[in-house]
């Protein structure tokens, strides 16, 4: 069925060359219902263009309702895989251009005789014979139009001068240096690999017009590093280009930076882009960007729970029913150990013996006191 679908693309009108080329690449893999799942890298190789060009033409086809895509994730590893796409075959069939009669029968004009084919130089490409003369062997320059080997969306190559003697133009040495502007010195090495540059180009191509206007020419290292880190699929925080633009960049742009752009040119666009690419660690879920789960497109559950908790605390504070802070317990006082009263030393068991004379004197003193007391109590 893919051959029939490709024929529908050839017969469709209302498509430019780049759109038709990419749609031909898609229909080369479609099933009878228009489903296919080629990766953007495969499509870029089939079309002879870059991944950024494929992404740009893909958005154009989606805008014309000729193509729809659904993101897919490997259920075992969680890594993104090629998107599932579908070509709108009924709409494509309705775009068939009216039949037209073409006068392109050259069977009688171009023949292959036993000569060296010089009669081909005597025929015009539209079938009108030129005068019977040879084309002068003067120097030839390439026309500014695109050749068949070029992409329909890439800029045309500059004309190349072909010498009269048929030799190829020099590709090395001083002549090549003059033709290209400078010769390779061998000291400069590319900062980024081809795959990294392709990944960065895909990111730039996916940006909307306001953000794309901030991207400077060349390869600014801080910006490229930020893009590579944000699209690192080996990390749990890695995003696809579409996820970055839809769930991280555009919300931040609309919330913080669009007003600055309206007020005047942003002074440090690279710094702004790097700041927008940096993920906010407010939520602990690595698949959350700006309170949205990038895999499902639904609000983040963790963020919703955090918002509900904050609202409950705020409502309790406004109603005055917030629980009073519990006072800190007083330090426990240990009982004071009071010292016991001094214990008198035990009395000696043996009493010091008193001499008999001392005992007699004491007894006599006692008797004298008693007699004195009696005499004082008697009436006179």
Coordinates of C-alpha atoms in Angstrom, one line a residue:
X1 CA 0.0 0.0 0.0
X2 CA 2.9 2.4 0.5
X3 CA 3.4 2.7 -3.3
X4 CA -0.2 3.8 -3.7
X5 CA 0.2 6.3 -0.8
X6 CA 3.3 7.7 -2.4
X7 CA 1.4 8.1 -5.7
X8 CA -1.2 10.1 -3.8
X9 CA 1.5 12.4 -2.5
X10 CA 2.9 13.0 -6.0
X11 CA -0.6 13.9 -7.3
X12 CA -1.5 16.2 -4.3
X13 CA -1.6 19.9 -4.7
X14 CA -1.2 22.6 -2.1
X15 CA 2.2 21.2 -0.8
X16 CA 5.6 22.8 -1.2
X17 CA 8.7 20.8 -2.1
X18 CA 9.9 20.2 1.5
X19 CA 6.4 19.1 2.7
X20 CA 5.9 16.7 -0.2
X21 CA 9.4 15.2 0.2
X22 CA 8.8 14.5 3.9
X23 CA 5.3 13.1 3.3
X24 CA 6.8 10.8 0.6
X25 CA 9.2 9.5 3.3
X26 CA 6.4 8.9 5.7
X27 CA 4.2 7.1 3.1
X28 CA 7.1 4.8 2.3
X29 CA 6.5 3.1 5.7
X30 CA 2.7 3.4 6.1
X31 CA 0.3 0.4 6.5
X32 CA -3.1 0.3 4.8
X33 CA -4.5 2.6 7.4
X34 CA -1.7 5.2 7.2
X35 CA 0.1 4.2 10.4
X36 CA 3.9 4.2 10.6
X37 CA 6.7 4.8 13.2
X38 CA 9.9 5.9 11.5
X39 CA 12.3 7.9 13.6
X40 CA 13.2 11.5 12.8
X41 CA 16.8 10.4 12.1
X42 CA 15.6 7.8 9.6
X43 CA 13.4 10.4 7.9
X44 CA 16.3 12.9 7.7
X45 CA 18.5 10.2 6.1
X46 CA 15.8 9.3 3.6
X47 CA 15.2 13.0 2.6
X48 CA 18.8 14.0 2.7
X49 CA 18.2 16.7 5.1
X50 CA 18.9 17.4 8.8
X51 CA 16.7 16.4 11.8
X52 CA 15.9 20.1 12.4
X53 CA 14.5 20.4 8.9
X54 CA 12.4 17.2 9.4
X55 CA 11.0 18.7 12.6
X56 CA 10.1 22.0 10.9
X57 CA 8.4 20.3 8.0
X58 CA 6.7 17.9 10.4
X59 CA 5.1 20.8 12.2
X60 CA 3.9 22.2 8.9
X61 CA 2.2 18.9 8.0
X62 CA 0.6 18.8 11.4
X63 CA -0.7 22.3 10.9
X64 CA -2.4 21.2 7.6
X65 CA -3.9 18.1 9.4
X66 CA -2.1 15.7 7.1
X67 CA 0.0 14.1 10.0
X68 CA -0.6 13.2 13.6
X69 CA 1.9 11.8 16.1
X70 CA 1.7 10.2 19.5
X71 CA 4.7 10.0 21.9
X72 CA 5.7 6.5 22.9
X73 CA 7.8 5.3 25.8
X74 CA 9.4 1.9 26.3
X75 CA 7.4 0.3 29.2
X76 CA 10.4 -1.7 30.4
X77 CA 13.1 1.0 30.4
X78 CA 10.9 4.2 30.5
X79 CA 13.0 5.7 27.7
X80 CA 11.3 7.5 24.8
X81 CA 11.2 5.7 21.5
X82 CA 10.1 6.7 18.0
X83 CA 6.7 8.3 17.8
X84 CA 3.7 6.6 16.3
X85 CA 2.5 8.6 13.4
X86 CA -0.5 8.5 11.0
X87 CA -0.9 10.1 7.6
X88 CA -4.4 11.5 6.9
X89 CA -5.0 9.4 3.8
X90 CA -8.6 10.6 3.1
X91 CA -7.5 14.3 3.2
X92 CA -4.5 13.5 1.1
X93 CA -6.7 11.8 -1.5
X94 CA -9.0 14.8 -1.6
X95 CA -6.0 17.1 -2.5
X96 CA -5.5 15.4 -5.9
X97 CA -4.9 18.0 -8.6
X98 CA -7.1 18.1 -11.7
X99 CA -5.9 15.9 -14.6
X100 CA -3.9 17.8 -17.1
X101 CA -2.5 16.9 -20.5
X102 CA 1.3 17.2 -20.6
X103 CA 3.3 17.5 -23.8
X104 CA 6.3 15.6 -22.5
X105 CA 6.6 12.8 -25.1
X106 CA 10.3 13.0 -26.2
X107 CA 10.5 9.6 -27.8
X108 CA 10.9 11.1 -31.3
X109 CA 13.3 13.9 -30.2
X110 CA 16.0 12.0 -28.3
X111 CA 17.6 9.0 -29.8
X112 CA 20.7 6.9 -29.0
X113 CA 22.6 6.3 -32.2
X114 CA 25.9 4.6 -32.6
X115 CA 27.8 7.8 -32.2
X116 CA 29.1 9.1 -28.9
X117 CA 25.8 10.7 -27.9
X118 CA 26.7 14.2 -29.2
X119 CA 23.2 14.5 -30.7
X120 CA 21.9 15.0 -27.1
X121 CA 23.7 18.4 -27.1
X122 CA 21.7 19.4 -30.2
X123 CA 18.3 19.0 -28.4
X124 CA 16.8 21.4 -26.0
X125 CA 15.4 20.0 -22.8
X126 CA 11.9 20.8 -23.8
X127 CA 12.1 18.9 -27.0
X128 CA 12.9 21.8 -29.4
X129 CA 16.0 21.1 -31.6
X130 CA 18.8 23.6 -31.6
X131 CA 20.8 24.5 -34.7
X132 CA 23.2 21.9 -36.0
X133 CA 26.3 23.0 -34.1
X134 CA 28.3 22.0 -31.2
X135 CA 28.1 23.7 -27.8
X136 CA 31.3 25.8 -27.5
X137 CA 33.7 24.3 -25.0
X138 CA 33.8 27.4 -22.8
X139 CA 33.9 27.4 -19.1
X140 CA 30.7 26.4 -17.4
X141 CA 29.3 27.5 -14.1
X142 CA 26.6 25.9 -12.1
X143 CA 23.2 27.5 -12.2
X144 CA 21.9 29.1 -9.0
X145 CA 19.0 26.6 -8.9
X146 CA 19.1 23.5 -6.8
X147 CA 20.4 20.2 -8.2
X148 CA 18.7 16.9 -7.9
X149 CA 21.1 15.8 -5.2
X150 CA 20.3 18.7 -3.0
X151 CA 17.6 18.9 -0.3
X152 CA 14.4 20.7 -1.2
X153 CA 14.7 22.8 1.9
X154 CA 18.5 23.3 2.2
X155 CA 20.0 26.4 0.7
X156 CA 21.5 26.0 -2.8
X157 CA 25.2 25.5 -3.2
X158 CA 27.3 28.3 -4.7
X159 CA 28.3 27.9 -8.3
X160 CA 31.4 25.8 -9.0
X161 CA 33.7 26.7 -11.8
X162 CA 34.5 23.7 -14.1
X163 CA 37.8 24.0 -16.0
X164 CA 37.8 23.6 -19.8
X165 CA 40.1 20.6 -19.7
X166 CA 37.6 18.7 -17.5
X167 CA 39.6 18.5 -14.4
X168 CA 37.9 18.7 -11.0
X169 CA 38.4 21.8 -9.0
X170 CA 41.1 21.6 -6.4
X171 CA 40.0 20.4 -2.9
X172 CA 43.2 20.9 -1.0
X173 CA 46.2 23.1 -0.8
X174 CA 46.4 26.9 -1.2
X175 CA 43.8 26.9 -4.0
X176 CA 41.2 25.2 -1.7
X177 CA 42.1 27.7 0.9
X178 CA 41.4 30.6 -1.4
X179 CA 38.2 29.0 -2.6
X180 CA 36.8 28.3 0.8
X181 CA 38.2 31.3 2.6
X182 CA 40.7 29.5 4.8
X183 CA 42.5 26.2 4.9
X184 CA 42.1 23.8 7.8
X185 CA 45.1 24.4 10.0
X186 CA 44.7 21.1 11.9
X187 CA 44.9 22.9 15.2
X188 CA 41.1 23.5 15.7
X189 CA 39.0 20.6 16.8
X190 CA 35.2 20.5 16.9
X191 CA 33.9 21.2 20.3
X192 CA 30.8 19.0 19.9
X193 CA 30.3 15.7 18.0
X194 CA 28.0 15.4 15.1
X195 CA 25.3 13.7 17.2
X196 CA 25.5 16.5 19.8
X197 CA 25.1 19.2 17.1
X198 CA 22.2 17.3 15.6
X199 CA 20.6 17.2 19.0
X200 CA 21.1 20.9 19.4
X201 CA 19.7 21.7 15.9
X202 CA 16.6 19.6 16.7
X203 CA 16.0 21.7 19.8
X204 CA 16.4 25.0 18.0
X205 CA 14.1 23.9 15.2
X206 CA 11.4 22.9 17.7
X207 CA 11.4 26.4 19.4
X208 CA 8.5 28.8 18.7
X209 CA 9.3 32.1 17.1
X210 CA 9.7 34.2 20.3
X211 CA 12.2 31.8 21.7
X212 CA 14.0 31.1 18.4
X213 CA 14.7 34.8 18.1
X214 CA 16.8 34.6 21.3
X215 CA 19.1 31.9 19.9
X216 CA 22.4 33.4 18.7
X217 CA 24.3 32.2 15.7
X218 CA 27.0 29.6 16.1
X219 CA 27.2 27.1 19.0
X220 CA 27.3 29.0 22.3
X221 CA 28.8 26.5 24.7
X222 CA 26.7 27.3 27.8
X223 CA 23.5 26.9 25.8
X224 CA 24.6 23.7 24.0
X225 CA 25.6 22.2 27.4
X226 CA 22.3 23.1 28.9
X227 CA 20.4 21.5 25.9
X228 CA 22.4 18.3 26.1
X229 CA 21.9 18.0 29.8
X230 CA 18.2 18.6 29.5
X231 CA 17.8 16.0 26.7
X232 CA 20.0 13.4 28.3
X233 CA 17.8 10.3 28.0
X234 CA 20.0 8.2 30.3
X235 CA 18.9 10.4 33.2
X236 CA 15.6 10.2 35.0
X237 CA 15.2 14.0 34.3
X238 CA 15.9 13.7 30.6
X239 CA 13.2 15.2 28.3
X240 CA 12.4 15.0 24.6
X241 CA 12.6 18.3 22.7
X242 CA 8.8 18.5 22.6
X243 CA 8.5 17.9 26.3
X244 CA 11.1 20.7 27.0
X245 CA 9.3 23.2 24.9
X246 CA 5.7 22.4 25.9
X247 CA 6.1 21.8 29.7
X248 CA 9.2 23.7 30.7
X249 CA 10.2 26.6 28.4
X250 CA 6.8 28.0 27.3
X251 CA 5.3 28.1 30.9
X252 CA 8.4 29.9 32.1
X253 CA 8.4 32.3 29.1
X254 CA 4.7 33.2 29.6
X255 CA 5.1 33.6 33.3
X256 CA 8.4 35.5 33.6
X257 CA 10.1 36.6 30.4
X258 CA 7.5 37.5 27.8
X259 CA 6.9 40.9 29.5
X260 CA 10.6 41.7 29.4
X261 CA 10.7 40.9 25.7
X262 CA 7.7 43.2 25.0
X263 CA 9.4 46.0 26.9
X264 CA 12.6 45.7 24.8
X265 CA 15.3 43.3 23.6
X266 CA 16.5 41.0 26.3
X267 CA 20.2 41.9 27.1
X268 CA 21.4 38.4 27.8
X269 CA 19.3 36.0 25.7
X270 CA 21.7 33.0 26.2
X271 CA 21.5 33.4 30.0
X272 CA 17.7 33.6 29.8
X273 CA 17.6 30.4 27.7
X274 CA 19.9 28.6 30.1
X275 CA 17.9 29.6 33.1
X276 CA 14.7 28.4 31.4
X277 CA 16.3 25.1 30.5
X278 CA 17.3 24.5 34.2
X279 CA 14.8 22.3 36.0
X280 CA 13.2 23.7 39.2
X281 CA 13.7 21.2 42.1
X282 CA 10.6 22.4 43.9
X283 CA 8.9 19.0 43.3
X284 CA 10.7 15.7 44.1
X285 CA 9.2 13.9 41.2
X286 CA 11.8 13.9 38.4
X287 CA 9.1 13.7 35.7
X288 CA 7.5 17.0 36.9
X289 CA 7.9 20.3 35.1
X290 CA 6.0 23.4 36.2
X291 CA 3.5 21.2 38.1
X292 CA 2.8 19.0 35.1
X293 CA 3.8 15.4 34.5
X294 CA 5.7 15.5 31.2
X295 CA 4.8 11.9 30.3
X296 CA 1.1 12.1 30.8
X297 CA 0.4 15.8 30.3
X298 CA -1.7 15.7 33.5
X299 CA -1.2 17.8 36.7
X300 CA 1.5 16.5 39.0
X301 CA 0.0 14.6 42.0
X302 CA 2.8 15.5 44.3
X303 CA 2.4 19.2 43.5
X304 CA -1.4 19.0 44.0
X305 CA -1.0 17.4 47.4
X306 CA 1.5 20.1 48.4
X307 CA -0.9 22.9 47.3
X308 CA -3.8 21.3 49.3
X309 CA -1.6 21.1 52.4
X310 CA -0.6 24.8 52.1
X311 CA -4.3 25.8 51.6
X312 CA -5.3 23.9 54.7
X313 CA -2.7 25.6 56.8
X314 CA -3.6 29.0 55.4
X315 CA -7.3 28.5 56.2
X316 CA -6.6 27.3 59.7
X317 CA -4.4 30.4 60.3
X318 CA -7.2 32.7 59.0
X319 CA -9.8 31.1 61.2
X320 CA -7.7 31.3 64.3
X321 CA -7.9 27.6 64.9
X322 CA -4.3 27.0 64.5
X323 CA -3.1 24.8 67.4
X324 CA -1.2 26.6 70.0
X325 CA 2.4 25.8 70.2
X326 CA 3.1 23.3 72.9
X327 CA 5.4 24.8 75.5
X328 CA 8.7 23.1 76.0
X329 CA 8.7 20.9 79.1
X330 CA 10.6 22.4 82.1
X331 CA 13.8 20.7 83.0
X332 CA 13.3 18.0 85.7
X333 CA 14.5 19.1 89.0
X334 CA 16.4 16.5 91.0
X335 CA 15.5 16.2 94.7
X336 CA 18.0 18.0 96.9
X337 CA 20.0 15.6 99.1
X338 CA 19.8 17.1 102.6
X339 CA 22.6 16.2 104.9
X340 CA 21.5 14.3 108.0
X341 CA 21.9 15.9 111.5
X342 CA 25.2 15.1 113.1
X343 CA 24.9 12.0 115.2
X344 CA 26.4 12.4 118.6
X345 CA 29.1 10.0 119.3
X346 CA 28.0 7.1 121.3
X347 CA 28.4 7.4 125.0
X348 CA 31.1 5.5 126.6
X349 CA 29.8 2.4 128.2
X350 CA 32.1 2.8 131.2
X351 CA 31.7 5.8 133.3
X352 CA 34.6 7.4 134.7
X353 CA 34.9 6.4 138.3
X354 CA 34.5 9.2 140.8
X355 CA 36.4 9.1 143.9
X356 CA 34.6 8.4 147.1
X357 CA 35.6 11.7 148.6
X358 CA 34.1 13.7 145.7
X359 CA 30.9 11.6 146.0
X360 CA 30.6 12.4 149.7
X361 CA 31.1 16.1 149.1
X362 CA 28.4 16.1 146.5
X363 CA 25.9 14.3 148.7
X364 CA 26.5 16.7 151.5
X365 CA 25.9 19.7 149.3
X366 CA 22.6 18.2 148.2
X367 CA 21.4 17.6 151.8
X368 CA 22.4 21.1 152.8
X369 CA 20.3 22.6 150.0
X370 CA 17.3 20.5 151.0
X371 CA 17.5 21.7 154.6
X372 CA 17.7 25.3 153.5
X373 CA 14.6 25.0 151.3
X374 CA 12.6 23.4 154.1
X375 CA 13.5 26.2 156.5
X376 CA 12.4 28.9 154.1
X377 CA 9.0 27.3 153.7
X378 CA 8.1 27.1 157.4
X379 CA 5.8 30.0 158.9
X380 CA 7.3 32.5 161.2

